[in-house]
Amino acid sequence: SQQGEEDPQALSIQEGENATMNCSYKTSINNLQWYRQNSGRGLVHLILIRSNEREKHSGRLRVTLDTSKKSSSLLITASRAADTASYFCATTNAGGTSYGKLTFGQGTILTVHP
Amino acid sequence: EAQVTQNPRYLITVTGKKLTVTCSQNMNHEYMSWYRQDPGLGLRQIYYSMNVEVTDKGDVPEGYKVSRKEKRNFPLILESPSPNQTSLYFCASTTFPLWDTQYFGPGTRLTVL
Protein backbone atom coordinates (compact mmCIF):
# COMPACT_ATOMS: atom_id res chain seq x y z
CA SER A 1 0.00 0.00 0.00
CA GLN A 2 1.11 3.53 -0.63
CA GLN A 3 2.92 5.34 2.12
CA GLY A 4 3.40 9.06 2.45
CA GLU A 5 -0.24 9.89 3.01
CA GLU A 6 -1.12 13.49 3.55
CA ASP A 7 -3.72 15.08 5.73
CA PRO A 8 -5.83 17.06 5.12
CA GLN A 9 -6.62 16.40 1.47
CA ALA A 10 -7.66 20.02 1.04
CA LEU A 11 -7.06 23.14 3.08
CA SER A 12 -8.60 26.57 2.57
CA ILE A 13 -7.31 29.58 4.52
CA GLN A 14 -7.07 33.35 4.38
CA GLU A 15 -3.94 35.22 3.44
CA GLY A 16 -1.74 35.79 6.47
CA GLU A 17 -2.82 32.63 8.26
CA ASN A 18 -0.58 29.65 8.83
CA ALA A 19 -1.10 26.40 6.94
CA THR A 20 -0.17 23.03 8.40
CA MET A 21 -0.08 19.81 6.41
CA ASN A 22 0.72 16.38 7.78
CA CYS A 23 2.26 13.32 6.22
CA SER A 24 2.36 9.77 7.54
CA TYR A 25 4.39 6.87 6.24
CA LYS A 26 4.79 3.19 6.97
CA THR A 27 8.35 1.98 6.44
CA SER A 28 11.81 3.06 7.61
CA ILE A 29 12.98 6.00 5.59
CA ASN A 30 16.24 7.59 4.57
CA ASN A 31 14.73 11.03 4.21
CA LEU A 32 11.43 12.80 3.66
CA GLN A 33 10.91 15.57 1.15
CA TRP A 34 8.17 18.10 0.51
CA TYR A 35 7.27 19.30 -2.96
CA ARG A 36 4.95 21.89 -4.37
CA GLN A 37 3.04 21.67 -7.63
CA ASN A 38 1.09 24.38 -9.33
CA SER A 39 -1.82 23.05 -11.33
CA GLY A 40 -0.67 20.54 -13.95
CA ARG A 41 2.92 21.69 -13.84
CA GLY A 42 6.19 20.18 -12.70
CA LEU A 43 7.05 19.61 -9.08
CA VAL A 44 9.29 22.00 -7.23
CA HIS A 45 11.37 20.78 -4.32
CA LEU A 46 10.73 22.72 -1.12
CA ILE A 47 12.68 21.07 1.66
CA LEU A 48 14.33 17.79 2.61
CA ILE A 49 14.67 16.44 6.12
CA ARG A 50 16.87 13.45 6.87
CA SER A 51 15.86 10.64 9.17
CA ASN A 52 18.26 11.80 11.89
CA GLU A 53 16.86 15.35 11.89
CA ARG A 54 13.81 16.50 13.83
CA GLU A 55 13.15 19.98 12.50
CA LYS A 56 14.22 22.11 9.60
CA HIS A 57 13.47 25.66 8.47
CA SER A 58 13.61 27.37 5.11
CA GLY A 59 12.18 30.87 4.87
CA ARG A 60 8.49 30.64 5.78
CA LEU A 61 8.61 26.85 5.80
CA ARG A 62 9.08 24.68 8.85
CA VAL A 63 9.22 20.92 8.62
CA THR A 64 9.21 18.48 11.51
CA LEU A 65 9.87 14.77 11.46
CA ASP A 66 8.90 12.25 14.12
CA THR A 67 10.35 8.88 13.15
CA SER A 68 8.79 7.16 16.17
CA LYS A 69 5.33 8.12 14.90
CA LYS A 70 6.38 7.88 11.26
CA SER A 71 4.99 11.31 10.55
CA SER A 72 6.03 14.72 9.32
CA SER A 73 4.41 18.12 9.16
CA LEU A 74 4.90 21.11 6.89
CA LEU A 75 4.05 24.52 8.26
CA ILE A 76 3.79 27.53 5.97
CA THR A 77 3.68 30.73 7.99
CA ALA A 78 2.05 33.99 6.94
CA SER A 79 0.57 32.41 3.83
CA ARG A 80 0.12 34.31 0.58
CA ALA A 81 -2.26 33.83 -2.32
CA ALA A 82 0.79 32.71 -4.35
CA ASP A 83 1.17 29.72 -2.00
CA THR A 84 -1.97 28.22 -3.53
CA ALA A 85 -0.82 24.87 -4.91
CA SER A 86 -0.73 21.15 -4.19
CA TYR A 87 1.83 19.97 -1.67
CA PHE A 88 3.27 16.47 -1.64
CA CYS A 89 5.47 14.60 0.77
CA ALA A 90 7.77 11.91 -0.57
CA THR A 91 9.86 9.32 1.21
CA THR A 92 12.92 7.35 0.21
CA ASN A 93 13.15 3.88 1.67
CA ALA A 94 16.02 3.15 4.01
CA GLY A 95 16.83 -0.31 2.76
CA GLY A 96 15.65 -3.74 1.78
CA THR A 97 14.46 -4.66 -1.66
CA SER A 98 12.83 -1.25 -2.11
CA TYR A 99 16.01 0.70 -1.59
CA GLY A 100 16.02 3.54 -4.07
CA LYS A 101 12.28 3.72 -4.38
CA LEU A 102 10.64 7.09 -3.88
CA THR A 103 7.03 7.11 -2.75
CA PHE A 104 4.75 10.14 -2.95
CA GLY A 105 1.62 10.84 -1.00
CA GLN A 106 -1.58 11.92 -2.70
CA GLY A 107 -1.06 15.53 -1.74
CA THR A 108 -2.79 18.36 0.04
CA ILE A 109 -4.50 21.02 -2.05
CA LEU A 110 -3.91 24.37 -0.39
CA THR A 111 -6.02 27.37 -1.33
CA VAL A 112 -5.09 30.75 0.10
CA HIS A 113 -7.74 33.42 -0.33
CA PRO A 114 -6.63 37.05 -0.71
CA GLU B 1 21.35 25.80 -16.19
CA ALA B 2 20.66 22.59 -14.27
CA GLN B 3 17.60 20.98 -15.70
CA VAL B 4 15.66 17.89 -16.66
CA THR B 5 14.09 18.00 -20.08
CA GLN B 6 11.30 15.84 -21.45
CA ASN B 7 9.96 15.44 -24.94
CA PRO B 8 7.35 15.65 -26.19
CA ARG B 9 5.43 17.84 -23.76
CA TYR B 10 2.08 16.83 -25.23
CA LEU B 11 1.20 13.72 -27.19
CA ILE B 12 -2.03 12.29 -28.49
CA THR B 13 -1.77 8.81 -29.93
CA VAL B 14 -3.87 5.74 -30.65
CA THR B 15 -4.01 2.37 -28.93
CA GLY B 16 -1.16 0.07 -29.86
CA LYS B 17 1.13 2.57 -31.53
CA LYS B 18 4.56 2.36 -29.89
CA LEU B 19 5.91 5.56 -28.47
CA THR B 20 8.92 6.84 -26.57
CA VAL B 21 9.10 9.76 -24.19
CA THR B 22 12.63 11.03 -23.79
CA CYS B 23 14.19 12.35 -20.61
CA SER B 24 17.57 13.98 -20.29
CA GLN B 25 19.42 15.64 -17.40
CA ASN B 26 22.57 17.74 -17.44
CA MET B 27 23.55 17.39 -13.78
CA ASN B 28 25.49 14.11 -14.00
CA HIS B 29 22.97 12.50 -11.66
CA GLU B 30 23.16 8.78 -11.08
CA TYR B 31 19.51 8.32 -10.11
CA MET B 32 16.66 8.86 -12.56
CA SER B 33 13.03 7.87 -12.40
CA TRP B 34 9.66 8.09 -14.09
CA TYR B 35 6.33 8.90 -12.46
CA ARG B 36 2.79 9.12 -13.62
CA GLN B 37 0.27 11.43 -12.04
CA ASP B 38 -3.45 10.73 -12.09
CA PRO B 39 -6.28 12.59 -10.35
CA GLY B 40 -6.91 11.18 -6.90
CA LEU B 41 -3.92 8.85 -7.08
CA GLY B 42 -1.05 11.28 -6.68
CA LEU B 43 2.32 10.47 -8.20
CA ARG B 44 3.27 6.86 -8.65
CA GLN B 45 6.71 5.68 -9.56
CA ILE B 46 6.91 3.62 -12.74
CA TYR B 47 10.59 2.75 -12.99
CA TYR B 48 13.81 4.04 -11.53
CA SER B 49 17.48 3.69 -12.31
CA MET B 50 20.36 4.00 -9.87
CA ASN B 51 23.00 4.13 -12.59
CA VAL B 52 23.80 3.16 -16.16
CA GLU B 53 22.42 -0.28 -17.03
CA VAL B 54 20.71 -0.55 -13.62
CA THR B 55 16.92 -0.24 -13.59
CA ASP B 56 14.21 -1.36 -11.17
CA LYS B 57 10.46 -1.47 -11.10
CA GLY B 58 8.49 1.08 -9.17
CA ASP B 59 4.88 0.79 -8.12
CA VAL B 60 3.24 0.66 -11.55
CA PRO B 61 5.67 -0.80 -14.14
CA GLU B 62 3.16 -2.80 -16.18
CA GLY B 63 2.97 -1.67 -19.79
CA TYR B 64 6.20 0.33 -19.65
CA LYS B 65 9.83 -0.25 -20.48
CA VAL B 66 12.90 1.82 -19.75
CA SER B 67 16.56 1.76 -20.63
CA ARG B 68 19.62 3.48 -19.22
CA LYS B 69 22.42 3.22 -21.73
CA GLU B 70 23.86 6.63 -20.91
CA LYS B 71 23.95 8.46 -17.63
CA ARG B 72 22.11 11.51 -18.89
CA ASN B 73 19.21 9.79 -20.69
CA PHE B 74 16.36 7.65 -19.38
CA PRO B 75 13.67 7.12 -22.03
CA LEU B 76 10.24 5.72 -21.21
CA ILE B 77 8.87 3.31 -23.79
CA LEU B 78 5.26 2.29 -24.24
CA GLU B 79 5.35 -0.69 -26.58
CA SER B 80 1.58 -0.93 -27.02
CA PRO B 81 -0.15 2.02 -25.35
CA SER B 82 -3.65 1.62 -24.00
CA PRO B 83 -6.20 4.24 -22.88
CA ASN B 84 -5.46 3.53 -19.20
CA GLN B 85 -1.98 4.92 -19.80
CA THR B 86 -3.46 8.34 -20.47
CA SER B 87 -1.77 10.42 -17.80
CA LEU B 88 0.69 13.15 -16.92
CA TYR B 89 4.24 11.79 -16.85
CA PHE B 90 7.22 13.22 -15.02
CA CYS B 91 10.88 12.35 -15.21
CA ALA B 92 13.18 13.21 -12.31
CA SER B 93 16.81 12.88 -11.33
CA THR B 94 18.95 13.18 -8.24
CA THR B 95 22.33 12.22 -6.86
CA PHE B 96 22.92 8.81 -5.36
CA PRO B 97 23.44 7.75 -2.61
CA LEU B 98 23.03 11.18 -1.07
CA TRP B 99 19.32 11.27 -1.77
CA ASP B 100 19.27 14.98 -2.30
CA THR B 101 16.68 17.09 -4.07
CA GLN B 102 14.81 15.43 -6.90
CA TYR B 103 14.79 17.63 -9.98
CA PHE B 104 11.66 17.19 -12.04
CA GLY B 105 11.09 17.70 -15.71
CA PRO B 106 8.16 19.83 -16.92
CA GLY B 107 5.91 16.84 -17.59
CA THR B 108 4.48 15.08 -20.64
CA ARG B 109 0.73 14.97 -21.04
CA LEU B 110 -0.14 11.76 -22.90
CA THR B 111 -3.55 10.90 -24.28
CA VAL B 112 -4.14 7.43 -25.71
CA LEU B 113 -7.31 7.14 -27.78
PDB file of N, CA and C in Angstrom, chain A residues 47-89:
ATOM      1  N   ILE A  47      11.808  21.306   0.516  1.00  0.00           N
ATOM      2  CA  ILE A  47      12.683  21.069   1.655  1.00  0.00           C
ATOM      3  C   ILE A  47      12.859  19.567   1.847  1.00  0.00           C
ATOM      4  N   LEU A  48      14.020  19.183   2.336  1.00  0.00           N
ATOM      5  CA  LEU A  48      14.329  17.789   2.614  1.00  0.00           C
ATOM      6  C   LEU A  48      14.752  17.679   4.072  1.00  0.00           C
ATOM      7  N   ILE A  49      14.255  16.669   4.742  1.00  0.00           N
ATOM      8  CA  ILE A  49      14.666  16.436   6.119  1.00  0.00           C
ATOM      9  C   ILE A  49      15.132  14.992   6.219  1.00  0.00           C
ATOM     10  N   ARG A  50      16.302  14.788   6.783  1.00  0.00           N
ATOM     11  CA  ARG A  50      16.873  13.454   6.871  1.00  0.00           C
ATOM     12  C   ARG A  50      16.337  12.739   8.100  1.00  0.00           C
ATOM     13  N   SER A  51      16.483  11.437   8.103  1.00  0.00           N
ATOM     14  CA  SER A  51      15.863  10.641   9.168  1.00  0.00           C
ATOM     15  C   SER A  51      16.453  10.933  10.550  1.00  0.00           C
ATOM     16  N   ASN A  52      17.658  11.480  10.595  1.00  0.00           N
ATOM     17  CA  ASN A  52      18.260  11.805  11.886  1.00  0.00           C
ATOM     18  C   ASN A  52      18.021  13.257  12.309  1.00  0.00           C
ATOM     19  N   GLU A  53      17.202  13.964  11.552  1.00  0.00           N
ATOM     20  CA  GLU A  53      16.857  15.349  11.890  1.00  0.00           C
ATOM     21  C   GLU A  53      15.436  15.408  12.421  1.00  0.00           C
ATOM     22  N   ARG A  54      15.148  16.389  13.244  1.00  0.00           N
ATOM     23  CA  ARG A  54      13.810  16.498  13.831  1.00  0.00           C
ATOM     24  C   ARG A  54      13.058  17.721  13.313  1.00  0.00           C
ATOM     25  N   GLU A  55      13.804  18.757  12.951  1.00  0.00           N
ATOM     26  CA  GLU A  55      13.152  19.982  12.502  1.00  0.00           C
ATOM     27  C   GLU A  55      14.076  20.699  11.537  1.00  0.00           C
ATOM     28  N   LYS A  56      13.436  21.374  10.570  1.00  0.00           N
ATOM     29  CA  LYS A  56      14.217  22.115   9.601  1.00  0.00           C
ATOM     30  C   LYS A  56      13.423  23.329   9.153  1.00  0.00           C
ATOM     31  N   HIS A  57      14.132  24.423   8.887  1.00  0.00           N
ATOM     32  CA  HIS A  57      13.472  25.655   8.473  1.00  0.00           C
ATOM     33  C   HIS A  57      14.034  26.115   7.131  1.00  0.00           C
ATOM     34  N   SER A  58      13.163  26.725   6.349  1.00  0.00           N
ATOM     35  CA  SER A  58      13.605  27.365   5.115  1.00  0.00           C
ATOM     36  C   SER A  58      12.641  28.493   4.824  1.00  0.00           C
ATOM     37  N   GLY A  59      13.062  29.721   5.070  1.00  0.00           N
ATOM     38  CA  GLY A  59      12.183  30.869   4.868  1.00  0.00           C
ATOM     39  C   GLY A  59      10.925  30.758   5.714  1.00  0.00           C
ATOM     40  N   ARG A  60       9.767  30.749   5.057  1.00  0.00           N
ATOM     41  CA  ARG A  60       8.492  30.636   5.784  1.00  0.00           C
ATOM     42  C   ARG A  60       8.076  29.181   6.004  1.00  0.00           C
ATOM     43  N   LEU A  61       8.919  28.262   5.659  1.00  0.00           N
ATOM     44  CA  LEU A  61       8.610  26.850   5.799  1.00  0.00           C
ATOM     45  C   LEU A  61       9.278  26.267   7.031  1.00  0.00           C
ATOM     46  N   ARG A  62       8.505  25.424   7.726  1.00  0.00           N
ATOM     47  CA  ARG A  62       9.078  24.682   8.854  1.00  0.00           C
ATOM     48  C   ARG A  62       8.606  23.235   8.717  1.00  0.00           C
ATOM     49  N   VAL A  63       9.544  22.328   8.724  1.00  0.00           N
ATOM     50  CA  VAL A  63       9.220  20.916   8.618  1.00  0.00           C
ATOM     51  C   VAL A  63       9.674  20.207   9.887  1.00  0.00           C
ATOM     52  N   THR A  64       8.835  19.322  10.384  1.00  0.00           N
ATOM     53  CA  THR A  64       9.213  18.476  11.508  1.00  0.00           C
ATOM     54  C   THR A  64       9.115  17.019  11.086  1.00  0.00           C
ATOM     55  N   LEU A  65       9.881  16.196  11.740  1.00  0.00           N
ATOM     56  CA  LEU A  65       9.874  14.766  11.459  1.00  0.00           C
ATOM     57  C   LEU A  65       9.896  14.018  12.774  1.00  0.00           C
ATOM     58  N   ASP A  66       8.955  13.105  12.936  1.00  0.00           N
ATOM     59  CA  ASP A  66       8.896  12.247  14.116  1.00  0.00           C
ATOM     60  C   ASP A  66       8.976  10.804  13.621  1.00  0.00           C
ATOM     61  N   THR A  67      10.159  10.233  13.679  1.00  0.00           N
ATOM     62  CA  THR A  67      10.348   8.877  13.148  1.00  0.00           C
ATOM     63  C   THR A  67       9.675   7.835  14.030  1.00  0.00           C
ATOM     64  N   SER A  68       9.463   8.134  15.307  1.00  0.00           N
ATOM     65  CA  SER A  68       8.789   7.164  16.175  1.00  0.00           C
ATOM     66  C   SER A  68       7.314   7.043  15.792  1.00  0.00           C
ATOM     67  N   LYS A  69       6.737   8.134  15.328  1.00  0.00           N
ATOM     68  CA  LYS A  69       5.333   8.121  14.901  1.00  0.00           C
ATOM     69  C   LYS A  69       5.219   7.988  13.382  1.00  0.00           C
ATOM     70  N   LYS A  70       6.367   7.961  12.717  1.00  0.00           N
ATOM     71  CA  LYS A  70       6.376   7.884  11.256  1.00  0.00           C
ATOM     72  C   LYS A  70       5.498   8.987  10.666  1.00  0.00           C
ATOM     73  N   SER A  71       5.785  10.196  11.049  1.00  0.00           N
ATOM     74  CA  SER A  71       4.991  11.312  10.554  1.00  0.00           C
ATOM     75  C   SER A  71       5.835  12.562  10.414  1.00  0.00           C
ATOM     76  N   SER A  72       5.364  13.442   9.559  1.00  0.00           N
ATOM     77  CA  SER A  72       6.029  14.724   9.319  1.00  0.00           C
ATOM     78  C   SER A  72       4.960  15.798   9.140  1.00  0.00           C
ATOM     79  N   SER A  73       5.334  17.017   9.417  1.00  0.00           N
ATOM     80  CA  SER A  73       4.412  18.117   9.160  1.00  0.00           C
ATOM     81  C   SER A  73       5.143  19.245   8.450  1.00  0.00           C
ATOM     82  N   LEU A  74       4.405  19.925   7.601  1.00  0.00           N
ATOM     83  CA  LEU A  74       4.903  21.107   6.892  1.00  0.00           C
ATOM     84  C   LEU A  74       4.061  22.294   7.326  1.00  0.00           C
ATOM     85  N   LEU A  75       4.717  23.288   7.853  1.00  0.00           N
ATOM     86  CA  LEU A  75       4.053  24.525   8.262  1.00  0.00           C
ATOM     87  C   LEU A  75       4.487  25.647   7.346  1.00  0.00           C
ATOM     88  N   ILE A  76       3.512  26.332   6.760  1.00  0.00           N
ATOM     89  CA  ILE A  76       3.786  27.533   5.972  1.00  0.00           C
ATOM     90  C   ILE A  76       3.249  28.707   6.776  1.00  0.00           C
ATOM     91  N   THR A  77       4.106  29.593   7.179  1.00  0.00           N
ATOM     92  CA  THR A  77       3.676  30.728   7.990  1.00  0.00           C
ATOM     93  C   THR A  77       3.332  31.921   7.107  1.00  0.00           C
ATOM     94  N   ALA A  78       2.442  32.756   7.630  1.00  0.00           N
ATOM     95  CA  ALA A  78       2.048  33.994   6.936  1.00  0.00           C
ATOM     96  C   ALA A  78       1.766  33.729   5.460  1.00  0.00           C
ATOM     97  N   SER A  79       0.820  32.868   5.197  1.00  0.00           N
ATOM     98  CA  SER A  79       0.573  32.408   3.830  1.00  0.00           C
ATOM     99  C   SER A  79       0.168  33.560   2.913  1.00  0.00           C
ATOM    100  N   ARG A  80       0.436  33.334   1.629  1.00  0.00           N
ATOM    101  CA  ARG A  80       0.116  34.307   0.580  1.00  0.00           C
ATOM    102  C   ARG A  80      -0.725  33.620  -0.473  1.00  0.00           C
ATOM    103  N   ALA A  81      -1.452  34.401  -1.242  1.00  0.00           N
ATOM    104  CA  ALA A  81      -2.258  33.826  -2.318  1.00  0.00           C
ATOM    105  C   ALA A  81      -1.385  33.004  -3.267  1.00  0.00           C
ATOM    106  N   ALA A  82      -0.133  33.426  -3.456  1.00  0.00           N
ATOM    107  CA  ALA A  82       0.785  32.707  -4.353  1.00  0.00           C
ATOM    108  C   ALA A  82       1.189  31.342  -3.822  1.00  0.00           C
ATOM    109  N   ASP A  83       0.877  31.052  -2.555  1.00  0.00           N
ATOM    110  CA  ASP A  83       1.167  29.722  -2.001  1.00  0.00           C
ATOM    111  C   ASP A  83       0.126  28.700  -2.428  1.00  0.00           C
ATOM    112  N   THR A  84      -0.932  29.138  -3.050  1.00  0.00           N
ATOM    113  CA  THR A  84      -1.972  28.223  -3.530  1.00  0.00           C
ATOM    114  C   THR A  84      -1.359  27.210  -4.488  1.00  0.00           C
ATOM    115  N   ALA A  85      -1.461  25.934  -4.130  1.00  0.00           N
ATOM    116  CA  ALA A  85      -0.823  24.866  -4.905  1.00  0.00           C
ATOM    117  C   ALA A  85      -1.151  23.541  -4.229  1.00  0.00           C
ATOM    118  N   SER A  86      -0.684  22.463  -4.830  1.00  0.00           N
ATOM    119  CA  SER A  86      -0.734  21.150  -4.188  1.00  0.00           C
ATOM    120  C   SER A  86       0.623  20.867  -3.568  1.00  0.00           C
ATOM    121  N   TYR A  87       0.605  20.262  -2.392  1.00  0.00           N
ATOM    122  CA  TYR A  87       1.834  19.971  -1.669  1.00  0.00           C
ATOM    123  C   TYR A  87       1.909  18.462  -1.428  1.00  0.00           C
ATOM    124  N   PHE A  88       3.067  17.907  -1.749  1.00  0.00           N
ATOM    125  CA  PHE A  88       3.274  16.470  -1.637  1.00  0.00           C
ATOM    126  C   PHE A  88       4.456  16.172  -0.729  1.00  0.00           C
ATOM    127  N   CYS A  89       4.298  15.122   0.077  1.00  0.00           N
ATOM    128  CA  CYS A  89       5.470  14.603   0.766  1.00  0.00           C
ATOM    129  C   CYS A  89       5.942  13.366   0.006  1.00  0.00           C
TER     130      CYS A  89
END
